[in-house]
GROMACS .gro file of C-alpha atoms in nm:
model
  509
    1MET     CA    1 -22.872  -7.552 -10.478
    2PRO     CA    2 -22.910  -7.858 -10.349
    3PRO     CA    3 -22.588  -8.034 -10.156
    4ARG     CA    4 -22.504  -8.349 -10.411
    5PRO     CA    5 -22.617  -8.744 -10.157
    6ARG     CA    6 -22.293  -8.813  -9.995
    7LEU     CA    7 -22.097  -9.139 -10.140
    8LEU     CA    8 -21.983  -9.429  -9.972
    9PRO     CA    9 -21.657  -9.521  -9.846
   10LEU     CA   10 -21.522  -9.640 -10.081
   11SER     CA   11 -21.198  -9.832  -9.816
   12ALA     CA   12 -21.483  -9.938  -9.643
   13ALA     CA   13 -21.665 -10.124 -10.020
   14LEU     CA   14 -21.354 -10.297 -10.137
   15ALA     CA   15 -21.293 -10.442  -9.776
   16SER     CA   16 -21.610 -10.617  -9.739
   17ALA     CA   17 -21.526 -10.789 -10.050
   18ILE     CA   18 -21.213 -10.857 -10.020
   19ALA     CA   19 -21.229 -11.045  -9.684
   20SER     CA   20 -21.622 -11.217  -9.842
   21LEU     CA   21 -21.409 -11.363 -10.135
   22LEU     CA   22 -21.097 -11.462  -9.936
   23ALA     CA   23 -21.284 -11.555  -9.565
   24LEU     CA   24 -21.122 -11.892  -9.657
   25PRO     CA   25 -21.249 -12.261  -9.410
   26ALA     CA   26 -21.031 -12.361  -9.253
   27GLN     CA   27 -20.907 -12.638  -9.409
   28GLY     CA   28 -20.739 -12.495  -9.663
   29GLN     CA   29 -20.394 -12.604  -9.762
   30THR     CA   30 -20.088 -12.413  -9.667
   31LEU     CA   31 -19.818 -12.429 -10.011
   32ASN     CA   32 -19.663 -12.651  -9.817
   33GLU     CA   33 -19.892 -12.929  -9.760
   34LEU     CA   34 -20.024 -12.885 -10.154
   35TYR     CA   35 -19.695 -12.942 -10.192
   36ASP     CA   36 -19.666 -13.291 -10.031
   37SER     CA   37 -19.963 -13.450 -10.230
   38ALA     CA   38 -19.812 -13.295 -10.559
   39ARG     CA   39 -19.523 -13.551 -10.438
   40GLY     CA   40 -19.745 -13.841 -10.455
   41PHE     CA   41 -19.908 -13.751 -10.746
   42ASP     CA   42 -19.787 -13.549 -10.951
   43ALA     CA   43 -19.645 -13.722 -11.228
   44THR     CA   44 -19.425 -13.570 -11.429
   45TYR     CA   45 -19.220 -13.631 -11.169
   46GLN     CA   46 -19.337 -13.954 -11.055
   47GLY     CA   47 -19.218 -13.974 -11.365
   48ALA     CA   48 -18.827 -13.809 -11.291
   49ARG     CA   49 -18.904 -14.083 -10.945
   50ALA     CA   50 -18.964 -14.455 -11.181
   51GLN     CA   51 -18.645 -14.287 -11.407
   52TYR     CA   52 -18.394 -14.210 -11.071
   53GLU     CA   53 -18.480 -14.571 -11.015
   54ALA     CA   54 -18.352 -14.691 -11.318
   55ASN     CA   55 -18.027 -14.507 -11.345
   56LEU     CA   56 -17.937 -14.620 -11.062
   57ALA     CA   57 -17.946 -15.003 -11.101
   58ARG     CA   58 -17.767 -14.912 -11.411
   59ALA     CA   59 -17.548 -14.778 -11.284
   60ALA     CA   60 -17.521 -15.089 -11.078
   61GLN     CA   61 -17.506 -15.366 -11.322
   62ALA     CA   62 -17.085 -15.157 -11.383
   63LYS     CA   63 -16.972 -15.229 -11.118
   64ALA     CA   64 -17.033 -15.652 -11.262
   65GLY     CA   65 -16.653 -15.646 -11.481
   66ILE     CA   66 -16.483 -15.635 -11.115
   67LEU     CA   67 -16.618 -15.872 -10.923
   68PRO     CA   68 -16.632 -16.244 -11.046
   69ALA     CA   69 -16.825 -16.449 -11.183
   70VAL     CA   70 -16.980 -16.812 -11.089
   71GLY     CA   71 -17.080 -17.079 -11.266
   72LEU     CA   72 -17.300 -17.395 -11.200
   73THR     CA   73 -17.329 -17.691 -11.495
   74ALA     CA   74 -17.444 -17.976 -11.506
   75GLY     CA   75 -17.522 -18.227 -11.837
   76VAL     CA   76 -17.649 -18.552 -11.885
   77ASN     CA   77 -17.573 -18.702 -12.242
   78ARG     CA   78 -17.743 -19.002 -12.399
   79SER     CA   79 -17.504 -19.127 -12.703
   80ASN     CA   80 -17.585 -19.397 -12.945
   81LEU     CA   81 -17.226 -19.540 -13.180
   82ASP     CA   82 -17.207 -19.776 -13.417
   83ILE     CA   83 -16.914 -19.907 -13.511
   84ASP     CA   84 -16.799 -20.066 -13.883
   85THR     CA   85 -16.476 -20.290 -13.866
   86LEU     CA   86 -16.286 -20.193 -14.175
   87THR     CA   87 -15.952 -20.357 -14.130
   88GLY     CA   88 -15.734 -20.580 -13.938
   89THR     CA   89 -15.937 -20.897 -13.762
   90GLY     CA   90 -16.304 -20.898 -13.833
   91ARG     CA   91 -16.315 -20.652 -14.179
   92GLY     CA   92 -16.690 -20.619 -14.229
   93SER     CA   93 -16.841 -20.655 -13.947
   94SER     CA   94 -17.044 -20.484 -13.713
   95ALA     CA   95 -17.124 -20.354 -13.314
   96SER     CA   96 -17.374 -20.097 -13.154
   97ARG     CA   97 -17.256 -19.934 -12.821
   98ASP     CA   98 -17.491 -19.673 -12.630
   99PHE     CA   99 -17.347 -19.492 -12.294
  100THR     CA  100 -17.475 -19.242 -12.068
  101THR     CA  101 -17.222 -18.944 -12.032
  102GLN     CA  102 -17.367 -18.727 -11.695
  103ASN     CA  103 -17.139 -18.417 -11.523
  104VAL     CA  104 -17.142 -18.157 -11.348
  105GLY     CA  105 -16.936 -17.834 -11.196
  106ILE     CA  106 -16.907 -17.466 -11.116
  107ASN     CA  107 -16.652 -17.253 -11.262
  108ALA     CA  108 -16.522 -16.924 -11.110
  109THR     CA  109 -16.394 -16.603 -11.303
  110GLN     CA  110 -16.201 -16.387 -11.137
  111PRO     CA  111 -16.071 -16.030 -11.367
  112LEU     CA  112 -15.687 -15.936 -11.263
  113TYR     CA  113 -15.613 -15.741 -11.516
  114ARG     CA  114 -15.954 -15.573 -11.752
  115PRO     CA  115 -15.885 -15.133 -11.751
  116ALA     CA  116 -16.224 -15.105 -11.994
  117ASN     CA  117 -16.386 -15.274 -11.734
  118TRP     CA  118 -16.251 -15.075 -11.443
  119ALA     CA  119 -16.294 -14.751 -11.654
  120THR     CA  120 -16.730 -14.878 -11.768
  121TYR     CA  121 -16.759 -14.892 -11.293
  122GLU     CA  122 -16.557 -14.541 -11.251
  123GLN     CA  123 -16.867 -14.487 -11.543
  124GLY     CA  124 -17.062 -14.608 -11.363
  125LYS     CA  125 -17.107 -14.439 -10.996
  126ARG     CA  126 -17.075 -14.068 -11.231
  127GLN     CA  127 -17.371 -14.167 -11.371
  128ALA     CA  128 -17.590 -14.179 -10.986
  129GLU     CA  129 -17.510 -13.896 -10.918
  130VAL     CA  130 -17.651 -13.856 -11.318
  131ALA     CA  131 -17.947 -13.967 -11.204
  132GLN     CA  132 -17.972 -13.840 -10.912
  133ALA     CA  133 -17.885 -13.419 -11.008
  134VAL     CA  134 -18.163 -13.478 -11.288
  135LEU     CA  135 -18.415 -13.564 -10.992
  136THR     CA  136 -18.285 -13.275 -10.822
  137ILE     CA  137 -18.398 -13.048 -11.061
  138ALA     CA  138 -18.710 -13.251 -11.119
  139GLU     CA  139 -18.792 -13.194 -10.763
  140GLN     CA  140 -18.703 -12.783 -10.866
  141ASP     CA  141 -18.925 -12.802 -11.162
  142LEU     CA  142 -19.243 -12.968 -10.960
  143ILE     CA  143 -19.169 -12.675 -10.637
  144VAL     CA  144 -19.197 -12.370 -10.920
  145ARG     CA  145 -19.525 -12.548 -11.070
  146VAL     CA  146 -19.723 -12.590 -10.749
  147SER     CA  147 -19.622 -12.259 -10.596
  148GLN     CA  148 -19.708 -12.040 -10.957
  149ALA     CA  149 -20.080 -12.230 -10.919
  150TYR     CA  150 -20.050 -12.173 -10.630
  151PHE     CA  151 -20.063 -11.800 -10.615
  152ASP     CA  152 -20.215 -11.833 -10.962
  153VAL     CA  153 -20.593 -11.959 -10.811
  154LEU     CA  154 -20.418 -11.643 -10.525
  155ALA     CA  155 -20.388 -11.382 -10.779
  156SER     CA  156 -20.744 -11.487 -10.967
  157GLN     CA  157 -20.900 -11.420 -10.626
  158ASP     CA  158 -20.811 -11.129 -10.546
  159SER     CA  159 -20.881 -10.980 -10.888
  160LEU     CA  160 -21.210 -11.158 -10.898
  161ALA     CA  161 -21.246 -10.949 -10.470
  162LEU     CA  162 -21.170 -10.608 -10.640
  163VAL     CA  163 -21.390 -10.664 -10.942
  164ARG     CA  164 -21.652 -10.731 -10.691
  165ALA     CA  165 -21.566 -10.441 -10.478
  166GLN     CA  166 -21.523 -10.206 -10.839
  167LYS     CA  167 -21.860 -10.347 -10.896
  168VAL     CA  168 -22.023 -10.203 -10.589
  169ALA     CA  169 -21.847  -9.887 -10.576
  170VAL     CA  170 -22.057  -9.839 -10.967
  171ALA     CA  171 -22.324  -9.966 -10.904
  172GLU     CA  172 -22.311  -9.690 -10.570
  173GLN     CA  173 -22.234  -9.389 -10.878
  174LEU     CA  174 -22.425  -9.462 -11.068
  175ALA     CA  175 -22.725  -9.457 -10.764
  176SER     CA  176 -22.677  -9.124 -10.688
  177ALA     CA  177 -22.655  -9.011 -11.016
  178LYS     CA  178 -23.017  -9.158 -11.083
  179ARG     CA  179 -23.086  -8.905 -10.775
  180ASN     CA  180 -22.934  -8.609 -10.891
  181PHE     CA  181 -23.027  -8.605 -11.209
  182GLU     CA  182 -23.396  -8.694 -11.074
  183VAL     CA  183 -23.383  -8.386 -10.803
  184GLY     CA  184 -23.157  -8.259 -11.141
  185THR     CA  185 -22.864  -8.108 -11.018
  186SER     CA  186 -22.684  -8.332 -11.280
  187THR     CA  187 -22.723  -8.439 -11.668
  188ILE     CA  188 -22.815  -8.708 -11.799
  189THR     CA  189 -22.511  -8.839 -11.912
  190ASP     CA  190 -22.423  -8.939 -11.573
  191SER     CA  191 -22.638  -9.120 -11.597
  192ARG     CA  192 -22.510  -9.300 -11.921
  193GLU     CA  193 -22.187  -9.287 -11.784
  194ALA     CA  194 -22.219  -9.473 -11.510
  195GLN     CA  195 -22.407  -9.737 -11.573
  196ALA     CA  196 -22.216  -9.782 -11.946
  197ARG     CA  197 -21.903  -9.800 -11.653
  198TYR     CA  198 -22.171 -10.059 -11.443
  199ASP     CA  199 -22.197 -10.317 -11.735
  200LEU     CA  200 -21.845 -10.311 -11.857
  201VAL     CA  201 -21.741 -10.399 -11.496
  202ILE     CA  202 -22.017 -10.682 -11.444
  203ALA     CA  203 -21.804 -10.783 -11.759
  204GLN     CA  204 -21.531 -10.804 -11.619
  205GLU     CA  205 -21.673 -10.983 -11.320
  206ILE     CA  206 -21.767 -11.345 -11.584
  207ALA     CA  207 -21.400 -11.291 -11.665
  208ALA     CA  208 -21.255 -11.311 -11.287
  209GLU     CA  209 -21.506 -11.570 -11.188
  210ASN     CA  210 -21.450 -11.823 -11.532
  211ASP     CA  211 -21.078 -11.728 -11.535
  212LEU     CA  212 -21.014 -11.887 -11.125
  213GLN     CA  213 -21.244 -12.141 -11.151
  214VAL     CA  214 -20.961 -12.244 -11.541
  215LYS     CA  215 -20.653 -12.159 -11.230
  216LYS     CA  216 -20.857 -12.380 -10.949
  217VAL     CA  217 -20.879 -12.704 -11.196
  218VAL     CA  218 -20.476 -12.633 -11.326
  219LEU     CA  219 -20.337 -12.624 -10.888
  220ASP     CA  220 -20.671 -12.892 -10.843
  221GLN     CA  221 -20.480 -13.122 -11.103
  222LEU     CA  222 -20.136 -13.123 -11.022
  223VAL     CA  223 -20.187 -13.186 -10.669
  224GLY     CA  224 -20.441 -13.439 -10.713
  225ARG     CA  225 -20.700 -13.293 -10.461
  226PRO     CA  226 -21.023 -13.187 -10.549
  227GLY     CA  227 -21.158 -12.862 -10.383
  228SER     CA  228 -20.850 -12.757 -10.239
  229VAL     CA  229 -20.793 -12.422 -10.058
  230PRO     CA  230 -20.474 -12.202 -10.105
  231VAL     CA  231 -20.423 -12.056  -9.775
  232PRO     CA  232 -20.357 -11.611  -9.843
  233LEU     CA  233 -20.120 -11.379  -9.748
  234ALA     CA  234 -20.102 -11.302  -9.369
  235ALA     CA  235 -20.095 -10.928  -9.352
  236PRO     CA  236 -19.914 -10.659  -9.361
  237VAL     CA  237 -19.746 -10.842  -9.605
  238VAL     CA  238 -19.423 -10.902  -9.533
  239LEU     CA  239 -19.190 -11.010  -9.855
  240PRO     CA  240 -18.843 -11.132  -9.847
  241THR     CA  241 -18.582 -10.975  -9.978
  242ALA     CA  242 -18.261 -11.175 -10.199
  243GLN     CA  243 -17.940 -11.250 -10.016
  244PRO     CA  244 -17.700 -11.229 -10.074
  245ALA     CA  245 -17.723 -10.887 -10.257
  246ASP     CA  246 -17.489 -10.939 -10.461
  247ILE     CA  247 -17.574 -11.067 -10.828
  248ASN     CA  248 -17.211 -11.151 -10.879
  249ALA     CA  249 -17.227 -11.374 -10.557
  250TRP     CA  250 -17.523 -11.513 -10.703
  251VAL     CA  251 -17.366 -11.652 -11.103
  252ALA     CA  252 -17.066 -11.813 -10.843
  253GLN     CA  253 -17.269 -11.958 -10.598
  254ALA     CA  254 -17.461 -12.087 -10.979
  255ASP     CA  255 -17.107 -12.233 -11.056
  256GLU     CA  256 -17.109 -12.455 -10.804
  257ALA     CA  257 -17.389 -12.583 -10.720
  258HIS     CA  258 -17.639 -12.560 -10.948
  259PRO     CA  259 -17.748 -12.913 -11.053
  260ALA     CA  260 -17.745 -12.879 -11.452
  261ILE     CA  261 -17.356 -12.792 -11.442
  262ARG     CA  262 -17.301 -13.064 -11.213
  263GLN     CA  263 -17.450 -13.312 -11.463
  264ALA     CA  264 -17.268 -13.173 -11.819
  265ARG     CA  265 -16.928 -13.271 -11.513
  266LEU     CA  266 -16.992 -13.583 -11.470
  267GLY     CA  267 -17.063 -13.656 -11.872
  268LEU     CA  268 -16.737 -13.473 -11.949
  269ASP     CA  269 -16.591 -13.737 -11.647
  270VAL     CA  270 -16.793 -13.956 -11.822
  271ALA     CA  271 -16.675 -13.894 -12.178
  272GLY     CA  272 -16.283 -13.894 -12.037
  273LEU     CA  273 -16.342 -14.234 -11.857
  274GLU     CA  274 -16.517 -14.340 -12.259
  275VAL     CA  275 -16.197 -14.217 -12.364
  276GLN     CA  276 -15.932 -14.451 -12.103
  277LYS     CA  277 -16.209 -14.772 -12.271
  278ALA     CA  278 -16.144 -14.728 -12.625
  279GLN     CA  279 -15.735 -14.685 -12.516
  280ALA     CA  280 -15.741 -15.055 -12.383
  281GLY     CA  281 -15.848 -15.163 -12.615
  282HIS     CA  282 -15.506 -15.183 -12.722
  283LYS     CA  283 -15.346 -15.402 -12.416
  284PRO     CA  284 -15.381 -15.710 -12.250
  285THR     CA  285 -15.569 -15.895 -12.009
  286LEU     CA  286 -15.562 -16.137 -11.719
  287ASP     CA  287 -15.811 -16.283 -11.536
  288ALA     CA  288 -15.767 -16.548 -11.293
  289ASN     CA  289 -16.026 -16.924 -11.352
  290LEU     CA  290 -16.123 -17.190 -11.062
  291GLY     CA  291 -16.302 -17.450 -11.071
  292TYR     CA  292 -16.473 -17.763 -11.010
  293ASN     CA  293 -16.576 -18.036 -11.239
  294VAL     CA  294 -16.734 -18.400 -11.221
  295THR     CA  295 -16.829 -18.623 -11.512
  296ARG     CA  296 -16.940 -18.975 -11.485
  297ASN     CA  297 -16.985 -19.210 -11.729
  298PRO     CA  298 -17.172 -19.587 -11.546
  299THR     CA  299 -17.175 -19.792 -11.851
  300GLY     CA  300 -16.871 -19.637 -12.003
  301THR     CA  301 -16.750 -19.533 -12.285
  302SER     CA  302 -16.681 -19.488 -12.696
  303THR     CA  303 -16.360 -19.735 -12.613
  304SER     CA  304 -16.474 -19.879 -12.287
  305THR     CA  305 -16.707 -20.099 -12.130
  306VAL     CA  306 -16.611 -19.947 -11.773
  307GLY     CA  307 -16.792 -19.751 -11.530
  308THR     CA  308 -16.586 -19.398 -11.478
  309ARG     CA  309 -16.657 -19.150 -11.256
  310VAL     CA  310 -16.331 -18.797 -11.312
  311ASN     CA  311 -16.306 -18.585 -11.053
  312ALA     CA  312 -16.129 -18.221 -11.159
  313ALA     CA  313 -16.036 -17.928 -10.923
  314THR     CA  314 -15.894 -17.643 -11.216
  315VAL     CA  315 -15.708 -17.299 -11.109
  316GLY     CA  316 -15.523 -17.077 -11.341
  317VAL     CA  317 -15.515 -16.779 -11.496
  318THR     CA  318 -15.569 -16.684 -11.864
  319PHE     CA  319 -15.351 -16.417 -12.005
  320ASN     CA  320 -15.477 -16.191 -12.378
  321LEU     CA  321 -15.323 -15.944 -12.548
  322PRO     CA  322 -15.494 -15.834 -12.907
  323LEU     CA  323 -15.268 -15.794 -13.137
  324PHE     CA  324 -15.411 -15.645 -13.454
  325ALA     CA  325 -15.798 -15.567 -13.454
  326GLY     CA  326 -15.815 -15.366 -13.880
  327PHE     CA  327 -15.838 -15.086 -13.714
  328ALA     CA  328 -16.150 -15.030 -13.463
  329THR     CA  329 -15.936 -14.894 -13.197
  330GLU     CA  330 -15.770 -14.645 -13.341
  331ASN     CA  331 -16.065 -14.517 -13.467
  332ARG     CA  332 -16.302 -14.626 -13.143
  333ILE     CA  333 -16.031 -14.412 -12.967
  334LYS     CA  334 -16.130 -14.053 -13.212
  335GLU     CA  335 -16.436 -14.138 -13.206
  336THR     CA  336 -16.475 -14.081 -12.832
  337LEU     CA  337 -16.158 -13.776 -12.914
  338ALA     CA  338 -16.429 -13.629 -13.037
  339LEU     CA  339 -16.696 -13.654 -12.809
  340GLU     CA  340 -16.514 -13.554 -12.516
  341ASP     CA  341 -16.453 -13.270 -12.735
  342GLN     CA  342 -16.859 -13.275 -12.746
  343SER     CA  343 -16.866 -13.288 -12.358
  344ARG     CA  344 -16.673 -13.044 -12.322
  345SER     CA  345 -16.836 -12.746 -12.496
  346VAL     CA  346 -17.132 -12.888 -12.398
  347LEU     CA  347 -17.018 -12.810 -12.024
  348GLU     CA  348 -16.927 -12.452 -12.140
  349GLY     CA  349 -17.287 -12.431 -12.258
  350THR     CA  350 -17.452 -12.495 -12.013
  351ARG     CA  351 -17.298 -12.259 -11.764
  352ARG     CA  352 -17.287 -11.961 -12.003
  353SER     CA  353 -17.758 -12.054 -11.983
  354VAL     CA  354 -17.693 -12.082 -11.610
  355ALA     CA  355 -17.541 -11.777 -11.501
  356GLN     CA  356 -17.800 -11.577 -11.784
  357ALA     CA  357 -18.061 -11.716 -11.625
  358THR     CA  358 -17.932 -11.677 -11.306
  359ARG     CA  359 -17.894 -11.253 -11.405
  360ALA     CA  360 -18.160 -11.246 -11.545
  361ALA     CA  361 -18.395 -11.345 -11.249
  362TYR     CA  362 -18.254 -11.170 -11.003
  363LEU     CA  363 -18.298 -10.870 -11.233
  364GLY     CA  364 -18.648 -10.972 -11.226
  365LEU     CA  365 -18.616 -11.025 -10.866
  366VAL     CA  366 -18.573 -10.692 -10.817
  367SER     CA  367 -18.719 -10.565 -10.977
  368GLY     CA  368 -19.097 -10.703 -10.925
  369ALA     CA  369 -18.956 -10.576 -10.549
  370GLY     CA  370 -18.917 -10.179 -10.652
  371GLN     CA  371 -19.224 -10.270 -10.868
  372VAL     CA  372 -19.403 -10.323 -10.562
  373LYS     CA  373 -19.342 -10.060 -10.354
  374ALA     CA  374 -19.427  -9.813 -10.712
  375LEU     CA  375 -19.744  -9.928 -10.652
  376GLU     CA  376 -19.780  -9.918 -10.304
  377ALA     CA  377 -19.736  -9.595 -10.301
  378ALA     CA  378 -19.980  -9.552 -10.609
  379GLU     CA  379 -20.159  -9.748 -10.428
  380SER     CA  380 -20.225  -9.431 -10.172
  381SER     CA  381 -20.219  -9.141 -10.450
  382SER     CA  382 -20.471  -9.330 -10.580
  383GLN     CA  383 -20.680  -9.347 -10.305
  384SER     CA  384 -20.611  -8.979 -10.258
  385ALA     CA  385 -20.735  -8.842 -10.588
  386LEU     CA  386 -21.032  -9.035 -10.602
  387ASP     CA  387 -21.130  -8.966 -10.242
  388ALA     CA  388 -21.041  -8.554 -10.436
  389ASN     CA  389 -21.325  -8.625 -10.658
  390LYS     CA  390 -21.552  -8.758 -10.473
  391LEU     CA  391 -21.517  -8.436 -10.285
  392GLY     CA  392 -21.494  -8.229 -10.609
  393TYR     CA  393 -21.827  -8.410 -10.709
  394GLN     CA  394 -21.962  -8.398 -10.409
  395VAL     CA  395 -21.930  -7.959 -10.447
  396GLY     CA  396 -21.963  -7.947 -10.779
  397VAL     CA  397 -21.694  -7.858 -10.919
  398ARG     CA  398 -21.636  -8.269 -11.050
  399ILE     CA  399 -21.833  -8.491 -11.273
  400ASN     CA  400 -21.934  -8.847 -11.250
  401ILE     CA  401 -21.646  -8.966 -11.534
  402ASP     CA  402 -21.412  -8.813 -11.283
  403VAL     CA  403 -21.501  -8.998 -11.000
  404LEU     CA  404 -21.516  -9.287 -11.241
  405ASN     CA  405 -21.198  -9.247 -11.388
  406SER     CA  406 -21.050  -9.258 -10.979
  407GLN     CA  407 -21.215  -9.503 -10.892
  408SER     CA  408 -21.107  -9.772 -11.216
  409GLN     CA  409 -20.754  -9.671 -11.171
  410LEU     CA  410 -20.775  -9.708 -10.806
  411PHE     CA  411 -20.899 -10.074 -10.850
  412GLN     CA  412 -20.608 -10.143 -11.085
  413THR     CA  413 -20.399 -10.062 -10.897
  414LYS     CA  414 -20.462 -10.245 -10.612
  415ARG     CA  415 -20.484 -10.572 -10.895
  416ASP     CA  416 -20.138 -10.510 -10.979
  417LEU     CA  417 -20.003 -10.473 -10.655
  418ALA     CA  418 -20.207 -10.804 -10.530
  419GLN     CA  419 -20.008 -10.944 -10.886
  420ALA     CA  420 -19.645 -10.737 -10.795
  421ARG     CA  421 -19.652 -10.960 -10.492
  422TYR     CA  422 -19.657 -11.322 -10.637
  423ASN     CA  423 -19.477 -11.191 -10.839
  424VAL     CA  424 -19.186 -11.167 -10.606
  425LEU     CA  425 -19.287 -11.426 -10.447
  426LEU     CA  426 -19.220 -11.669 -10.699
  427GLY     CA  427 -18.933 -11.511 -10.803
  428ASN     CA  428 -18.739 -11.610 -10.411
  429LEU     CA  429 -18.827 -11.974 -10.578
  430LYS     CA  430 -18.734 -11.894 -10.921
  431LEU     CA  431 -18.400 -11.698 -10.828
  432ARG     CA  432 -18.268 -12.018 -10.682
  433GLN     CA  433 -18.440 -12.270 -10.955
  434ALA     CA  434 -18.207 -12.104 -11.165
  435ASN     CA  435 -17.893 -12.105 -10.977
  436GLY     CA  436 -17.917 -12.455 -10.834
  437THR     CA  437 -17.984 -12.384 -10.475
  438LEU     CA  438 -18.348 -12.419 -10.478
  439THR     CA  439 -18.511 -12.670 -10.184
  440THR     CA  440 -18.790 -12.705  -9.970
  441ASP     CA  441 -18.637 -12.474  -9.720
  442ASP     CA  442 -18.659 -12.165  -9.952
  443MET     CA  443 -19.072 -12.275 -10.012
  444ASN     CA  444 -19.082 -12.346  -9.617
  445ALA     CA  445 -18.944 -11.990  -9.591
  446ILE     CA  446 -19.250 -11.881  -9.846
  447ASN     CA  447 -19.478 -12.117  -9.627
  448ALA     CA  448 -19.409 -11.831  -9.330
  449THR     CA  449 -19.602 -11.518  -9.556
  450LEU     CA  450 -19.939 -11.737  -9.505
  451ALA     CA  451 -20.246 -11.596  -9.306
  452ARG     CA  452 -20.278 -11.900  -9.075
  453ASN     CA  453 -20.551 -12.111  -9.095
  454GLY     CA  454 -20.705 -11.949  -9.342
  455ALA     CA  455 -20.767 -11.580  -9.105
  456THR     CA  456 -20.475 -11.285  -9.089
  457PRO     CA  457 -20.348 -11.338  -8.762
  458ALA     CA  458 -20.286 -11.077  -8.483
  459VAL     CA  459 -20.039 -10.830  -8.534
  460PRO     CA  460 -19.819 -10.954  -8.180
  461ALA     CA  461 -19.925 -10.703  -7.876
  462ALA     CA  462 -19.602 -10.596  -7.827
  463THR     CA  463 -19.529 -10.507  -8.188
  464THR     CA  464 -19.815 -10.244  -8.161
  465GLY     CA  465 -19.798 -10.225  -7.776
  466ALA     CA  466 -20.179 -10.275  -7.720
  467PRO     CA  467 -20.356 -10.591  -7.773
  468VAL     CA  468 -20.510 -10.632  -8.056
  469VAL     CA  469 -20.911 -10.648  -8.145
  470PRO     CA  470 -21.008 -10.849  -8.412
  471VAL     CA  471 -21.196 -10.663  -8.679
  472THR     CA  472 -21.529 -10.808  -8.792
  473PRO     CA  473 -21.503 -10.655  -9.148
  474PRO     CA  474 -21.869 -10.489  -9.287
  475ALA     CA  475 -22.110 -10.684  -9.515
  476ILE     CA  476 -22.096 -10.562  -9.922
  477PRO     CA  477 -22.462 -10.397  -9.924
  478VAL     CA  478 -22.695 -10.542 -10.208
  479VAL     CA  479 -22.710 -10.275 -10.435
  480PRO     CA  480 -23.092 -10.318 -10.704
  481PRO     CA  481 -23.034 -10.274 -10.991
  482VAL     CA  482 -23.132  -9.896 -11.079
  483PRO     CA  483 -23.346  -9.893 -11.334
  484VAL     CA  484 -23.226  -9.678 -11.616
  485GLN     CA  485 -23.548  -9.492 -11.777
  486PRO     CA  486 -23.617  -9.502 -12.132
  487PHE     CA  487 -23.371  -9.264 -12.372
  488ASN     CA  488 -23.627  -9.162 -12.656
  489PRO     CA  489 -23.574  -8.799 -12.663
  490PRO     CA  490 -23.774  -8.665 -12.980
  491ALA     CA  491 -23.642  -8.617 -13.278
  492PRO     CA  492 -23.558  -8.280 -13.366
  493THR     CA  493 -23.734  -8.030 -13.597
  494MET     CA  494 -23.586  -7.909 -13.817
  495PRO     CA  495 -23.657  -7.517 -13.975
  496SER     CA  496 -23.866  -7.539 -14.289
  497ALA     CA  497 -23.663  -7.292 -14.500
  498PRO     CA  498 -23.773  -6.927 -14.670
  499PRO     CA  499 -23.972  -6.824 -14.888
  500PRO     CA  500 -23.754  -6.720 -15.161
  501PRO     CA  501 -23.686  -6.394 -15.191
  502VAL     CA  502 -23.963  -6.198 -15.539
  503ILE     CA  503 -23.806  -5.973 -15.678
  504LEU     CA  504 -23.965  -5.687 -15.944
  505ASN     CA  505 -23.882  -5.645 -16.173
  506PRO     CA  506 -23.711  -5.263 -16.271
  507PRO     CA  507 -23.825  -4.974 -16.381
  508VAL     CA  508 -23.837  -4.889 -16.809
  509ARG     CA  509 -23.608  -4.591 -16.823
   0.00000   0.00000   0.00000
C-alpha cells in the first residue's frame, strides 16, 4: 500500500489564521480609551450625571430653612374717596378726596428655633451623599458594560479566527481524502465525510462573521465612535487573581463600602430625621424680625391734606406655639415611624442581596479560573490526540472521520478557552462591582493585560535569557475548492426469481 500524503501541521494553519484576523492597526483602542469615550457619549451615564446634579441642587435647597430670608417691597397706590356727611354740621353734603400713597421697605426674618427646618437641613446633607452613591453605581455599571462589549468583540474575533483556521484544516483534509480516493487508498466515504464537514464549517464561518459585526455595532453605539478596534490580549495571557482569597473578606468589605448599602443607610437616616420633623409639629418656633419701611403721602391722606413721610425701623421676635391641629401631627408621627421601619427593612434586604451577589461573583471567578486551567490542559491533550489521529491516518490505522472529529474537538476547546479567559477578566470587574469597590484602577489592571498598539509584546530578555526575535506568522495558504464528482452509483440489479418447481404426479399404485 502506498503511503498516504502527509498533512500540513494544524498549529501553523491556526497561528496563521489568528494572526491574520487579529493583526490590528496601530490605531487600535485600549479598554481605557473606549471607556473615556463612553463617559462622554453613553446616554445612560449622561442621564445619571444630570440626575446627580439635580439631586445636589435639591439637597442644597434644604439649607434655606436655617438661613435668613430678606425681602424688598415697594408700591404705589392711588385712592379716590367720595365722602358723604351723614350727621352734624354740613349734614347731607358731599366731598371728593384724591391722594397717593408710596411705600418702600426691606424686611428680614432669621429663624432662631425651628426644629423642623434643622431636620430638613440634615436631610439635605444625607441626600447629597445619596446622590454621590447613585452616581458611583452608574460609573461602576458603565465600566462593566464597556468591558463586556469590549471582550465580546474580542471573543467574536477569536471565534471567527478559529473557524477560519478550522476551514483551512478541513479543506486540506478534504483534498487529502480526494487524493487518497484517486489513488485507491481510501473509499468515497472519506471524501463525503470531509465534504460535509467542510460545508458545515462554511456555515459556521458565516454565523461567526455575523456575530462579530453585531458585537462591533454594540460597542460602537456604546462608546460613540464608529469602527472601534479593541486591542487583543497580550501573549502569553496573564490573568489577574482575586485578592484576598477569602470570600468572607469580600463580603465584609461589601458591607462597609458598597454604594447601594451606603444609600440604604442614608435612607434610614433620612427616615429618622423625617420622624423628628413630624415630632416638631408639637414644638414652638421663634423667629427674629428686622425691617425698615418708608411710607410717603405727598398729597395727604384721607384725614389730612398735609403731605407726610413716615420712616419706620422695626426689630423684634415672633413666638408661635401650636396647640391643636386636629390630630394631624399625631398621625404624621405614626406615618413616619412606619416609614422608618420600612427603610430599616430595605437596608437589611440590600445587605443580604449584596452579600449574595458578592458570594456568587467570587465563586464564579474561582470557578472560571479553574476552567481556564482545565481547558489549557484539554487544549494540550486535544492537540496531542489530533497529532496521533493524523499519524494513524497516514499509516492506515485511523480513518478520515477520526481526524475530522479530533480537529473539531481541538477548535471547540480553543474557543472555550478564549471565552473562559475573557470571563475571568470580566469576573474580576464584576466581583468588585458586586462588593461595591470597583474603580477605574481595577479597569487599569485589566487594561495592562492588553497588547500595546494591537501587537503582541515581546517577552523581556531578562525573562528568557536571550533577546526575543519577532517571528512573522506564515500566510494562510489559499485552498481552492475541491471538485467533487457526482456520486451516482448505478441502481442495484435485483436477481430474478427462480422458476417454480415442477411437481410431478406420483404414480398410482
